[in-house]
Amino acid sequence: MKKNSIFYLSLCLIFTACGGQKKQDATTNSLIIPGTQWLDTNGNHINAHGGGILYHEGTYYWYGEYKGDSTYWNPKVPSWECYRTEAGGVSCYSSGDLVNWTFEGLVLKAEQNDTTSELHYSHVLERPKVIYNASTGTFVMWLHVDSHDYAKAAAGVAVCDSPTGDFQYLGSMRPNGQMSRDMTLFKDDDGRAYHIYSSENNQTLYISLLTDDYLQPSGIFTRNFVDQSREAPAVFKRKNKYYLLSSGCTGWDPNQAEYAMADSMLGAWTVMGNPCRGKDAGVTFYGQSTFVLPVAHQKDAYIALFDKWNKTDLIDSRYIWLPVAFKGDSIAIGWKEKWDLAKVFQ
Ligand code: DGJ
């Protein structure tokens, strides 16, 4: 064999051994690598977008949108870039260490036949979040349920007595009589839970106290960031201060994040500015907020979760997880090419 051929063969072997592409192989390393493909313990790309994480009895459960594999531009919505994919329902992955995730299946399945069902795959099922109600022993899921053109603007509720499903769908509503699109849930230390959602055509963010069983709005709510067009809300609490991360409204395209602080969940909220630092901080590292996870049994350990949407191939959207740093009460989320959970949170 000629010298040149040996050289090229060696290059090919090295490339193949490296997978030809940067991937996060959960089975062989313990690093978080933001923005790369993240594989589950079966070697499949994790499909849990717009997600949130529940910690329950020693295990983390990651719930998210299970996206279909054919993205199309919805011709029935000419006014904005309404890229769509079939709604696959809500997926769940479990983990003990936040790095290695096992697929638990679809815990809320999309409907395949009945086109009138709100869960039909042609509709929109986004941003599912699950909290546990200790007094009823029920896992309660809220999610954004919409028509194919996002005109329905409703919130759906589903329940289960186990974190891994199957969740029973109870139906949808316009909470407090108003539109509801991007949303999250927050359960406070006192057991009260809140539904936080973009309302009034995404112009104003509502914070709504739920009933004690978490299944309905209690009727107590506040209008926040009025006419400021905030979406993708993510809430956490530290030292009796509440934090709310959000994005602007630019469809699947990234924009600058913002955080706000309050002494009470219902407000008043003070806007603090962009928490992101470093490379591409002005566009949230090309991501959009979805959740902030307090790491269990660790003081001051919070992870900010963002989706890095790929609008023309939505199933290939990636995840950006970064640690939240505190200076006094202020926060900063710095870009990291990769980071080791165990080393950052000691
Ligand atoms: C932005 C939202 O944050 C996403 O969840 C999704 O609804 C897209 N808009 C749709 O364009």
Coordinates of C-alpha atoms and ligand atoms in Angstrom, one line a residue:
M1 CA 0.0 0.0 0.0
K2 CA 1.3 3.5 -0.9
K3 CA 2.3 5.9 1.9
N4 CA -0.6 8.3 0.9
S5 CA -3.2 5.5 1.1
I6 CA -2.0 4.5 4.6
F7 CA -2.3 8.2 5.7
Y8 CA -5.9 8.5 4.4
L9 CA -6.9 5.1 5.8
S10 CA -5.6 6.2 9.2
L11 CA -7.5 9.5 9.0
C12 CA -10.7 7.6 8.1
L13 CA -10.3 5.2 11.0
I14 CA -9.7 8.0 13.5
F15 CA -12.8 9.9 12.1
T16 CA -15.0 6.8 12.4
A17 CA -13.8 6.0 15.9
C18 CA -14.7 9.6 16.9
G19 CA -18.2 9.1 15.5
G20 CA -17.5 11.6 12.7
Q21 CA -19.5 14.1 14.7
K22 CA -19.4 15.6 18.2
K23 CA -22.0 13.6 20.3
Q24 CA -22.7 13.3 24.0
D25 CA -22.6 9.6 24.7
A26 CA -24.2 9.4 28.1
T27 CA -23.1 5.8 28.5
T28 CA -19.3 6.6 28.4
N29 CA -18.9 10.0 30.0
S30 CA -20.2 12.2 32.8
L31 CA -19.9 15.6 31.1
I32 CA -22.6 18.0 30.0
I33 CA -21.8 19.2 26.5
P34 CA -24.3 22.0 25.6
G35 CA -25.7 22.0 22.1
T36 CA -24.5 18.5 21.0
Q37 CA -26.6 15.4 20.4
W38 CA -27.4 13.9 23.8
L39 CA -27.9 10.1 23.7
D40 CA -30.0 8.2 26.1
T41 CA -28.9 4.9 27.6
N42 CA -30.1 3.0 24.5
G43 CA -28.0 5.2 22.3
N44 CA -30.9 7.2 20.9
H45 CA -31.1 11.0 20.7
I46 CA -33.1 12.3 23.7
N47 CA -36.5 13.5 22.4
A48 CA -37.8 15.7 25.2
H49 CA -38.1 19.3 24.0
G50 CA -39.5 22.3 25.8
G51 CA -39.2 20.1 28.9
G52 CA -39.1 20.2 32.6
I53 CA -37.7 18.0 35.3
L54 CA -39.3 16.5 38.4
Y55 CA -37.2 15.1 41.3
H56 CA -39.1 12.4 43.1
E57 CA -37.8 9.9 45.7
G58 CA -34.2 9.9 44.5
T59 CA -34.9 9.9 40.7
Y60 CA -35.0 12.8 38.2
Y61 CA -37.8 12.5 35.6
W62 CA -37.3 14.6 32.4
Y63 CA -40.6 15.3 30.6
G64 CA -40.7 16.9 27.2
E65 CA -42.2 17.2 23.7
Y66 CA -41.7 14.1 21.7
K67 CA -41.2 15.6 18.2
G68 CA -42.1 13.8 15.0
D69 CA -39.4 13.4 12.4
S70 CA -40.9 15.4 9.5
T71 CA -40.8 19.1 9.9
Y72 CA -42.9 21.2 7.5
W73 CA -43.9 24.9 7.2
N74 CA -47.6 25.2 7.9
P75 CA -49.0 26.8 4.7
K76 CA -52.2 27.7 6.6
V77 CA -50.3 30.3 8.7
P78 CA -48.8 32.7 6.2
S79 CA -48.2 35.5 8.6
W80 CA -45.2 34.0 10.5
E81 CA -42.7 31.2 10.1
C82 CA -45.0 28.5 11.5
Y83 CA -42.7 25.4 11.2
R84 CA -44.5 22.3 12.5
T85 CA -43.9 18.7 13.1
E86 CA -46.3 16.0 14.2
A87 CA -46.9 16.0 17.9
G88 CA -45.7 12.7 19.3
G89 CA -47.1 13.3 22.8
V90 CA -45.0 13.7 26.0
S91 CA -41.9 11.6 26.6
C92 CA -40.3 10.8 29.9
Y93 CA -36.7 9.9 30.7
S94 CA -35.4 8.9 34.2
S95 CA -31.9 9.4 35.7
G96 CA -30.2 9.2 39.1
D97 CA -27.2 11.4 38.0
L98 CA -28.7 14.0 35.5
V99 CA -26.3 12.8 32.8
N100 CA -27.4 9.2 32.0
W101 CA -31.0 9.2 30.9
T102 CA -33.2 6.1 30.4
F103 CA -36.2 6.3 28.1
E104 CA -39.4 5.5 30.1
G105 CA -41.7 5.8 27.1
L106 CA -44.5 8.2 26.0
V107 CA -46.3 9.0 29.2
L108 CA -49.0 11.0 27.4
K109 CA -49.6 9.6 23.9
A110 CA -50.7 11.5 20.9
E111 CA -54.0 10.3 19.3
Q112 CA -53.4 8.7 15.9
N113 CA -57.0 8.4 14.6
D114 CA -59.5 10.8 16.1
T115 CA -58.8 14.1 14.4
T116 CA -61.2 15.9 16.8
S117 CA -59.1 14.9 19.8
E118 CA -57.0 17.7 21.3
L119 CA -54.1 15.2 21.5
H120 CA -54.3 14.4 17.7
Y121 CA -50.8 14.4 16.2
S122 CA -51.8 17.2 13.8
H123 CA -52.2 19.6 16.8
V124 CA -49.7 21.3 19.0
L125 CA -48.5 19.8 22.3
E126 CA -45.7 21.8 23.9
R127 CA -43.8 22.6 27.1
P128 CA -45.2 19.9 29.4
K129 CA -44.3 20.2 33.1
V130 CA -45.1 17.7 35.9
I131 CA -45.4 18.4 39.7
Y132 CA -46.3 16.0 42.5
N133 CA -49.2 16.7 44.8
A134 CA -48.3 15.2 48.1
S135 CA -51.8 15.4 49.6
T136 CA -53.6 13.6 46.7
G137 CA -50.6 11.4 45.8
T138 CA -51.0 12.4 42.2
F139 CA -48.5 13.5 39.5
V140 CA -50.1 16.4 37.7
M141 CA -49.0 17.5 34.2
W142 CA -49.9 20.8 32.6
L143 CA -49.0 21.5 28.9
H144 CA -49.6 23.9 26.1
V145 CA -52.4 22.4 23.9
D146 CA -53.1 24.2 20.7
S147 CA -54.6 23.9 17.2
H148 CA -52.3 23.5 14.2
D149 CA -52.2 27.3 13.8
Y150 CA -51.7 28.1 17.5
A151 CA -55.1 29.9 17.6
K152 CA -56.7 27.8 20.3
A153 CA -54.1 28.9 22.9
A154 CA -55.1 26.6 25.8
A155 CA -53.6 24.7 28.7
G156 CA -54.2 21.0 29.1
V157 CA -54.1 18.9 32.3
A158 CA -53.3 15.2 32.8
V159 CA -52.8 13.1 35.9
C160 CA -51.2 9.8 36.9
D161 CA -50.5 8.0 40.2
S162 CA -47.0 7.1 38.9
P163 CA -44.3 9.4 37.4
T164 CA -43.8 7.2 34.4
G165 CA -47.4 7.1 33.2
D166 CA -49.7 6.5 31.5
F167 CA -51.1 9.9 32.2
Q168 CA -54.9 10.4 31.9
Y169 CA -55.8 13.5 29.9
L170 CA -58.5 15.6 31.7
G171 CA -59.0 18.2 29.0
S172 CA -58.0 21.8 28.3
M173 CA -59.1 25.3 29.3
R174 CA -58.2 29.0 28.8
P175 CA -57.2 29.6 32.4
N176 CA -58.8 32.6 34.0
G177 CA -60.7 33.1 30.8
Q178 CA -57.5 34.1 28.9
M179 CA -55.2 32.7 26.2
S180 CA -52.4 30.4 27.4
R181 CA -49.4 29.4 25.2
D182 CA -45.8 29.0 26.5
M183 CA -46.0 27.8 30.1
T184 CA -44.4 26.4 33.2
L185 CA -45.3 25.2 36.6
F186 CA -43.7 26.1 39.9
K187 CA -44.3 24.3 43.2
D188 CA -43.4 26.4 46.2
D189 CA -42.0 25.1 49.6
D190 CA -45.4 25.6 51.2
G191 CA -47.0 23.2 48.7
R192 CA -48.8 25.9 46.7
A193 CA -48.4 25.6 43.0
Y194 CA -48.5 28.2 40.2
H195 CA -49.2 28.1 36.5
I196 CA -47.1 30.7 34.6
Y197 CA -48.2 31.3 31.0
S198 CA -47.9 33.7 28.1
S199 CA -51.4 35.3 27.7
E200 CA -53.2 38.0 25.9
N201 CA -51.7 36.9 22.6
N202 CA -48.3 36.5 24.2
Q203 CA -48.2 40.1 25.3
T204 CA -48.5 39.6 29.0
L205 CA -47.4 36.9 31.4
Y206 CA -49.9 35.5 33.8
I207 CA -49.0 33.9 37.1
S208 CA -52.0 31.9 38.4
L209 CA -52.2 30.1 41.8
L210 CA -53.6 26.6 41.3
T211 CA -56.3 25.0 43.5
D212 CA -55.0 22.7 46.2
D213 CA -55.3 19.6 44.0
Y214 CA -53.3 21.5 41.2
L215 CA -56.0 20.7 38.6
Q216 CA -57.6 24.1 38.1
P217 CA -56.8 27.8 38.4
S218 CA -57.8 29.0 41.9
G219 CA -59.0 32.4 40.5
I220 CA -56.1 34.2 42.1
F221 CA -53.7 35.5 39.5
T222 CA -51.6 38.5 38.5
R223 CA -50.7 40.1 35.1
N224 CA -47.0 40.6 34.8
F225 CA -44.6 42.2 32.2
V226 CA -47.6 43.8 30.7
D227 CA -47.2 44.3 26.9
Q228 CA -43.6 43.1 27.1
S229 CA -44.2 40.0 25.0
R230 CA -42.3 37.4 27.2
E231 CA -42.5 33.7 26.6
A232 CA -40.6 30.5 27.5
P233 CA -40.9 31.1 31.3
A234 CA -38.8 29.2 33.8
V235 CA -39.0 29.8 37.5
F236 CA -36.9 28.9 40.6
K237 CA -36.5 30.1 44.2
R238 CA -33.4 30.7 46.3
K239 CA -33.1 32.3 49.7
N240 CA -36.8 33.4 49.6
K241 CA -36.3 35.2 46.3
Y242 CA -38.2 34.1 43.2
Y243 CA -36.5 34.2 39.8
L244 CA -38.2 34.1 36.5
L245 CA -36.2 33.6 33.2
S246 CA -37.9 34.2 29.9
S247 CA -37.3 35.0 26.2
G248 CA -38.8 37.5 23.8
C249 CA -41.3 36.3 21.2
T250 CA -39.5 35.5 17.9
G251 CA -40.9 32.1 17.0
W252 CA -38.3 29.4 16.9
D253 CA -35.5 32.0 16.4
P254 CA -33.3 33.0 19.4
N255 CA -33.3 36.3 21.1
Q256 CA -32.0 37.9 24.3
A257 CA -33.0 36.3 27.5
E258 CA -34.1 38.3 30.5
Y259 CA -34.6 37.5 34.2
A260 CA -36.7 39.1 36.9
M261 CA -36.8 38.8 40.7
A262 CA -39.6 39.0 43.2
D263 CA -40.3 38.5 46.9
S264 CA -43.6 36.7 46.1
M265 CA -44.5 34.4 43.2
L266 CA -47.5 36.7 42.4
G267 CA -45.1 39.7 42.1
A268 CA -44.3 42.5 41.9
W269 CA -41.4 41.4 39.6
T270 CA -38.3 43.6 39.0
V271 CA -36.6 43.1 35.6
M272 CA -32.8 42.5 36.2
G273 CA -31.6 42.2 32.6
N274 CA -29.8 39.5 30.6
P275 CA -28.4 36.7 32.8
C276 CA -26.3 35.2 29.9
R277 CA -22.5 35.8 29.7
G278 CA -19.8 34.9 27.2
K279 CA -20.1 33.7 23.6
D280 CA -23.5 34.4 22.0
A281 CA -24.9 35.7 25.3
G282 CA -26.9 38.3 23.3
V283 CA -29.0 35.5 21.7
T284 CA -29.1 33.1 24.7
F285 CA -26.3 30.9 23.1
Y286 CA -28.9 30.3 20.3
G287 CA -31.2 28.7 22.9
Q288 CA -34.5 29.5 24.6
S289 CA -35.3 28.9 28.3
T290 CA -37.5 26.1 29.3
F291 CA -36.7 25.2 33.0
V292 CA -34.3 25.8 35.9
L293 CA -33.6 22.7 37.9
P294 CA -32.5 22.9 41.6
V295 CA -30.0 20.0 42.0
A296 CA -31.3 17.8 44.9
H297 CA -29.4 17.9 48.2
Q298 CA -26.9 20.5 46.9
K299 CA -26.8 24.0 48.2
D300 CA -27.0 26.8 45.6
A301 CA -26.9 24.3 42.7
Y302 CA -29.2 25.2 39.9
I303 CA -29.1 24.2 36.2
A304 CA -30.6 26.4 33.5
L305 CA -32.2 24.4 30.7
F306 CA -32.6 25.8 27.2
D307 CA -33.8 24.4 23.9
K308 CA -31.6 25.0 20.9
W309 CA -34.3 24.8 18.3
N310 CA -33.6 23.6 14.7
K311 CA -36.7 25.1 13.1
T312 CA -36.4 23.3 9.8
D313 CA -35.7 19.9 11.5
L314 CA -37.4 20.2 14.9
I315 CA -36.6 16.7 16.1
D316 CA -32.9 17.6 15.8
S317 CA -33.3 20.5 18.2
R318 CA -30.6 20.2 20.9
Y319 CA -30.3 21.0 24.7
I320 CA -28.2 23.6 26.4
W321 CA -27.7 23.0 30.1
L322 CA -25.6 25.5 32.0
P323 CA -25.0 26.1 35.7
V324 CA -26.4 29.2 37.3
A325 CA -23.8 31.3 39.3
F326 CA -24.8 33.7 42.1
K327 CA -23.3 37.0 43.1
G328 CA -25.3 38.1 46.1
D329 CA -28.8 37.7 44.7
S330 CA -27.9 38.4 41.1
I331 CA -27.4 35.5 38.7
A332 CA -25.2 34.8 35.7
I333 CA -25.3 32.0 33.3
G334 CA -22.0 31.7 31.5
W335 CA -21.3 29.7 28.3
K336 CA -19.3 26.5 28.7
E337 CA -18.2 24.2 25.9
K338 CA -18.5 21.4 28.3
W339 CA -18.7 21.0 32.1
D340 CA -18.6 18.3 34.7
L341 CA -21.6 18.4 37.1
A342 CA -19.6 16.8 39.9
K343 CA -16.8 19.4 39.7
V344 CA -19.1 22.5 39.3
F345 CA -21.4 21.5 42.2
Q346 CA -19.1 20.2 44.9
Ligands
DGJ1 C1 -41.8 29.9 20.6 C2 -42.2 29.0 21.8 O1 -41.4 29.3 22.8 C3 -42.1 27.6 21.4 O2 -42.4 26.8 22.5 C4 -42.9 27.3 20.2 O3 -44.3 27.5 20.5 C5 -42.5 28.3 19.0 N1 -42.6 29.6 19.5 C6 -43.4 28.1 17.8 O4 -43.0 29.0 16.8

